[in-house]
Structures are given as structure tokens and as C-alpha cells.
Amino acid sequence: MPVYEYRCNACGRPVTLTYKSYAAYDAALAAGLICPHCGAADLTRLISRVTVAKPGRDYGSMSSGEMLNVLEGGDTREIGRMFEQAGQDQALDDPTMREVGERLLKGESPGSIERDLDASSAPSSASPAS
Ligand SMILES: [Zn+2]
């Protein structure tokens, strides 16, 4: 069911429009969208944050295992981007991964951080394939 987010320019309130089908939305759009709060026909489409296409990979939805793969790749710029995105999306609730990200952004090498992690949490996290 298509859902569209708008903001009313007349009353400033957010407007969520839900339609049974895309055809119904097209018909409503052709007829002119109207604010359900104040009746003004002055709505601005809001692009929902989650539907904005991100350049490159969507790190925010990565699992810890996938993040580790990026870490093992050793591309510090990609790793930095990954943690930036993950932080923005608040998807990174694993304190270990957060610590790793902070250390990488400070310029530590992925290899030395990984050795620390292995030492502190071995052996279960050493082999994600198990
Ligand atoms: Zn309004």
C-alpha cells in the first residue's frame, strides 16, 4: 500500500497519505492533493529518510559479520564510511563494533584492533562461520 509523506505549507503539519494502489495515488495527485488538517492544496512532498538511495553500500543494515568483512578488507576510508552511516542510522548497538569504529577513525590499523578483540573475546567470535 503506497504511503506518501507530505508537509502542508499552509498549516505546517505533517501529512501522511495512504492509498489502496498507485493508480489511486495518481488519481488523487491529478485531482490535487489537499491537506486533511486545514484543507489547503499546498502540500510539499517529503522524501522519507529510509527511501533515500545511499551511494554505495547500505552499511546501516549490515550485520556484524558483514561489518567484520569490511574491517578485514582493510580499506580505512570504506570502514570510516561504514561506521559513519551505522552511527547515523543508530543501527550500531554493539559496543564492541562501536569501539572498533572509533579506534579506526583515530587511525589505528584494523589488524591490531582485531588482535585485541580476539584476545578479549576469543574463541567464540574468532570464527563467524561457526
Ligand atoms: Zn494544512
mmCIF file of C-alpha atoms and ligand atoms in Angstrom:
data_model
loop_
_atom_site.group_PDB
_atom_site.id
_atom_site.type_symbol
_atom_site.label_atom_id
_atom_site.label_comp_id
_atom_site.label_asym_id
_atom_site.label_seq_id
_atom_site.Cartn_x
_atom_site.Cartn_y
_atom_site.Cartn_z
ATOM 1 C CA MET A 1 0.000 0.000 0.000
ATOM 2 C CA PRO A 2 1.666 3.206 -1.127
ATOM 3 C CA VAL A 3 2.306 5.719 1.652
ATOM 4 C CA TYR A 4 3.380 9.271 0.892
ATOM 5 C CA GLU A 5 4.729 11.811 3.319
ATOM 6 C CA TYR A 6 3.899 15.454 2.771
ATOM 7 C CA ARG A 7 4.078 18.651 4.720
ATOM 8 C CA CYS A 8 1.367 21.273 4.466
ATOM 9 C CA ASN A 9 2.782 24.687 3.587
ATOM 10 C CA ALA A 10 -0.350 26.406 4.909
ATOM 11 C CA CYS A 11 -0.543 24.925 8.417
ATOM 12 C CA GLY A 12 2.911 23.376 8.615
ATOM 13 C CA ARG A 13 1.667 19.996 9.785
ATOM 14 C CA PRO A 14 2.966 16.692 8.503
ATOM 15 C CA VAL A 15 0.538 14.853 6.248
ATOM 16 C CA THR A 16 0.647 11.125 5.652
ATOM 17 C CA LEU A 17 -1.371 9.995 2.662
ATOM 18 C CA THR A 18 -2.134 6.331 2.226
ATOM 19 C CA TYR A 19 -3.644 4.877 -0.918
ATOM 20 C CA LYS A 20 -5.011 1.490 -1.855
ATOM 21 C CA SER A 21 -2.944 1.478 -5.035
ATOM 22 C CA TYR A 22 -0.519 3.552 -7.061
ATOM 23 C CA ALA A 23 -3.350 4.255 -9.513
ATOM 24 C CA ALA A 24 -5.394 5.741 -6.665
ATOM 25 C CA TYR A 25 -2.456 7.954 -5.736
ATOM 26 C CA ASP A 26 -2.038 9.073 -9.344
ATOM 27 C CA ALA A 27 -5.737 9.944 -9.494
ATOM 28 C CA ALA A 28 -5.546 11.923 -6.235
ATOM 29 C CA LEU A 29 -2.429 13.677 -7.469
ATOM 30 C CA ALA A 30 -4.171 14.625 -10.721
ATOM 31 C CA ALA A 31 -7.191 15.931 -8.805
ATOM 32 C CA GLY A 32 -4.969 17.939 -6.462
ATOM 33 C CA LEU A 33 -3.819 16.849 -3.016
ATOM 34 C CA ILE A 34 -5.499 18.532 -0.087
ATOM 35 C CA CYS A 35 -4.309 18.882 3.494
ATOM 36 C CA PRO A 36 -6.613 16.818 5.744
ATOM 37 C CA HIS A 37 -5.936 19.227 8.632
ATOM 38 C CA CYS A 38 -6.738 22.602 7.099
ATOM 39 C CA GLY A 39 -7.934 21.861 3.564
ATOM 40 C CA ALA A 40 -5.190 23.788 1.820
ATOM 41 C CA ALA A 41 -3.998 22.444 -1.528
ATOM 42 C CA ASP A 42 -0.410 23.385 -0.786
ATOM 43 C CA LEU A 43 1.469 20.219 0.072
ATOM 44 C CA THR A 44 5.170 19.574 -0.339
ATOM 45 C CA ARG A 45 6.373 16.041 -0.824
ATOM 46 C CA LEU A 46 8.802 14.874 1.839
ATOM 47 C CA ILE A 47 11.348 12.311 0.852
ATOM 48 C CA SER A 48 11.409 9.770 3.616
ATOM 49 C CA ARG A 49 14.870 9.219 5.042
ATOM 50 C CA VAL A 50 14.720 5.486 4.632
ATOM 51 C CA THR A 51 13.879 5.629 0.929
ATOM 52 C CA VAL A 52 16.739 7.955 0.011
ATOM 53 C CA ALA A 53 19.177 5.969 -2.051
ATOM 54 C CA LYS A 54 22.577 5.934 -0.418
ATOM 55 C CA PRO A 55 25.631 5.922 -2.604
ATOM 56 C CA GLY A 56 27.439 2.644 -2.407
ATOM 57 C CA ARG A 57 26.578 0.047 0.166
ATOM 58 C CA ASP A 58 23.924 0.407 2.807
ATOM 59 C CA TYR A 59 26.098 -0.077 5.837
ATOM 60 C CA GLY A 60 23.275 0.757 8.217
ATOM 61 C CA SER A 61 21.580 -2.557 7.548
ATOM 62 C CA MET A 62 24.701 -4.668 7.672
ATOM 63 C CA SER A 63 25.095 -7.417 10.206
ATOM 64 C CA SER A 64 28.102 -7.579 12.498
ATOM 65 C CA GLY A 65 29.528 -10.335 10.336
ATOM 66 C CA GLU A 66 29.290 -8.205 7.204
ATOM 67 C CA MET A 67 30.896 -5.316 9.063
ATOM 68 C CA LEU A 68 33.759 -7.605 10.028
ATOM 69 C CA ASN A 69 34.231 -8.444 6.367
ATOM 70 C CA VAL A 70 34.631 -4.742 5.623
ATOM 71 C CA LEU A 71 37.094 -4.451 8.509
ATOM 72 C CA GLU A 72 39.071 -7.373 7.165
ATOM 73 C CA GLY A 73 39.134 -5.679 3.778
ATOM 74 C CA GLY A 74 41.290 -3.054 5.469
ATOM 75 C CA ASP A 75 40.064 -0.079 3.402
ATOM 76 C CA THR A 76 40.055 2.548 6.132
ATOM 77 C CA ARG A 77 38.005 5.027 4.112
ATOM 78 C CA GLU A 78 35.322 2.425 3.493
ATOM 79 C CA ILE A 79 35.448 1.419 7.140
ATOM 80 C CA GLY A 80 35.091 5.037 8.228
ATOM 81 C CA ARG A 81 32.086 5.493 5.943
ATOM 82 C CA MET A 82 30.559 2.319 7.283
ATOM 83 C CA PHE A 83 30.736 3.496 10.865
ATOM 84 C CA GLU A 84 29.538 6.979 9.995
ATOM 85 C CA GLN A 85 26.463 5.529 8.322
ATOM 86 C CA ALA A 86 25.866 2.980 11.006
ATOM 87 C CA GLY A 87 26.109 5.687 13.642
ATOM 88 C CA GLN A 88 23.654 7.905 11.807
ATOM 89 C CA ASP A 89 21.156 5.122 11.494
ATOM 90 C CA GLN A 90 21.665 4.121 15.111
ATOM 91 C CA ALA A 91 21.834 0.562 13.869
ATOM 92 C CA LEU A 92 25.136 0.045 15.589
ATOM 93 C CA ASP A 93 24.133 -1.030 19.056
ATOM 94 C CA ASP A 94 27.057 -3.375 19.507
ATOM 95 C CA PRO A 95 29.522 -1.590 21.832
ATOM 96 C CA THR A 96 32.403 -3.684 20.510
ATOM 97 C CA MET A 97 31.774 -2.610 16.932
ATOM 98 C CA ARG A 98 31.384 0.990 18.042
ATOM 99 C CA GLU A 99 34.719 0.855 19.833
ATOM 100 C CA VAL A 100 36.310 -0.637 16.728
ATOM 101 C CA GLY A 101 34.898 2.179 14.614
ATOM 102 C CA GLU A 102 36.167 4.868 16.942
ATOM 103 C CA ARG A 103 39.647 3.366 17.003
ATOM 104 C CA LEU A 104 39.726 3.040 13.217
ATOM 105 C CA LEU A 105 38.704 6.660 12.801
ATOM 106 C CA LYS A 106 41.616 7.585 15.082
ATOM 107 C CA GLY A 107 43.904 5.843 12.613
ATOM 108 C CA GLU A 108 44.582 2.528 14.300
ATOM 109 C CA SER A 109 45.150 -0.370 11.942
ATOM 110 C CA PRO A 110 42.341 -2.923 11.551
ATOM 111 C CA GLY A 111 44.823 -5.720 12.201
ATOM 112 C CA SER A 112 45.882 -4.545 15.648
ATOM 113 C CA ILE A 113 42.298 -3.853 16.710
ATOM 114 C CA GLU A 114 41.261 -7.278 15.527
ATOM 115 C CA ARG A 115 44.027 -8.872 17.571
ATOM 116 C CA ASP A 116 42.785 -7.016 20.662
ATOM 117 C CA LEU A 117 39.247 -8.199 20.005
ATOM 118 C CA ASP A 118 40.372 -11.769 19.521
ATOM 119 C CA ALA A 119 42.288 -11.607 22.783
ATOM 120 C CA SER A 120 39.353 -10.219 24.746
ATOM 121 C CA SER A 121 36.555 -12.331 23.325
ATOM 122 C CA ALA A 122 38.211 -15.476 21.971
ATOM 123 C CA PRO A 123 37.438 -18.047 20.896
ATOM 124 C CA SER A 124 33.740 -17.690 20.045
ATOM 125 C CA SER A 125 33.973 -14.521 17.919
ATOM 126 C CA ALA A 126 37.123 -15.561 16.114
ATOM 127 C CA SER A 127 35.241 -17.655 13.575
ATOM 128 C CA PRO A 128 31.983 -16.026 12.430
ATOM 129 C CA ALA A 129 31.288 -19.004 10.158
ATOM 130 C CA SER A 130 30.667 -21.408 13.038
HETATM 131 ZN ZN ZN B 1 -2.709 22.164 6.345
#
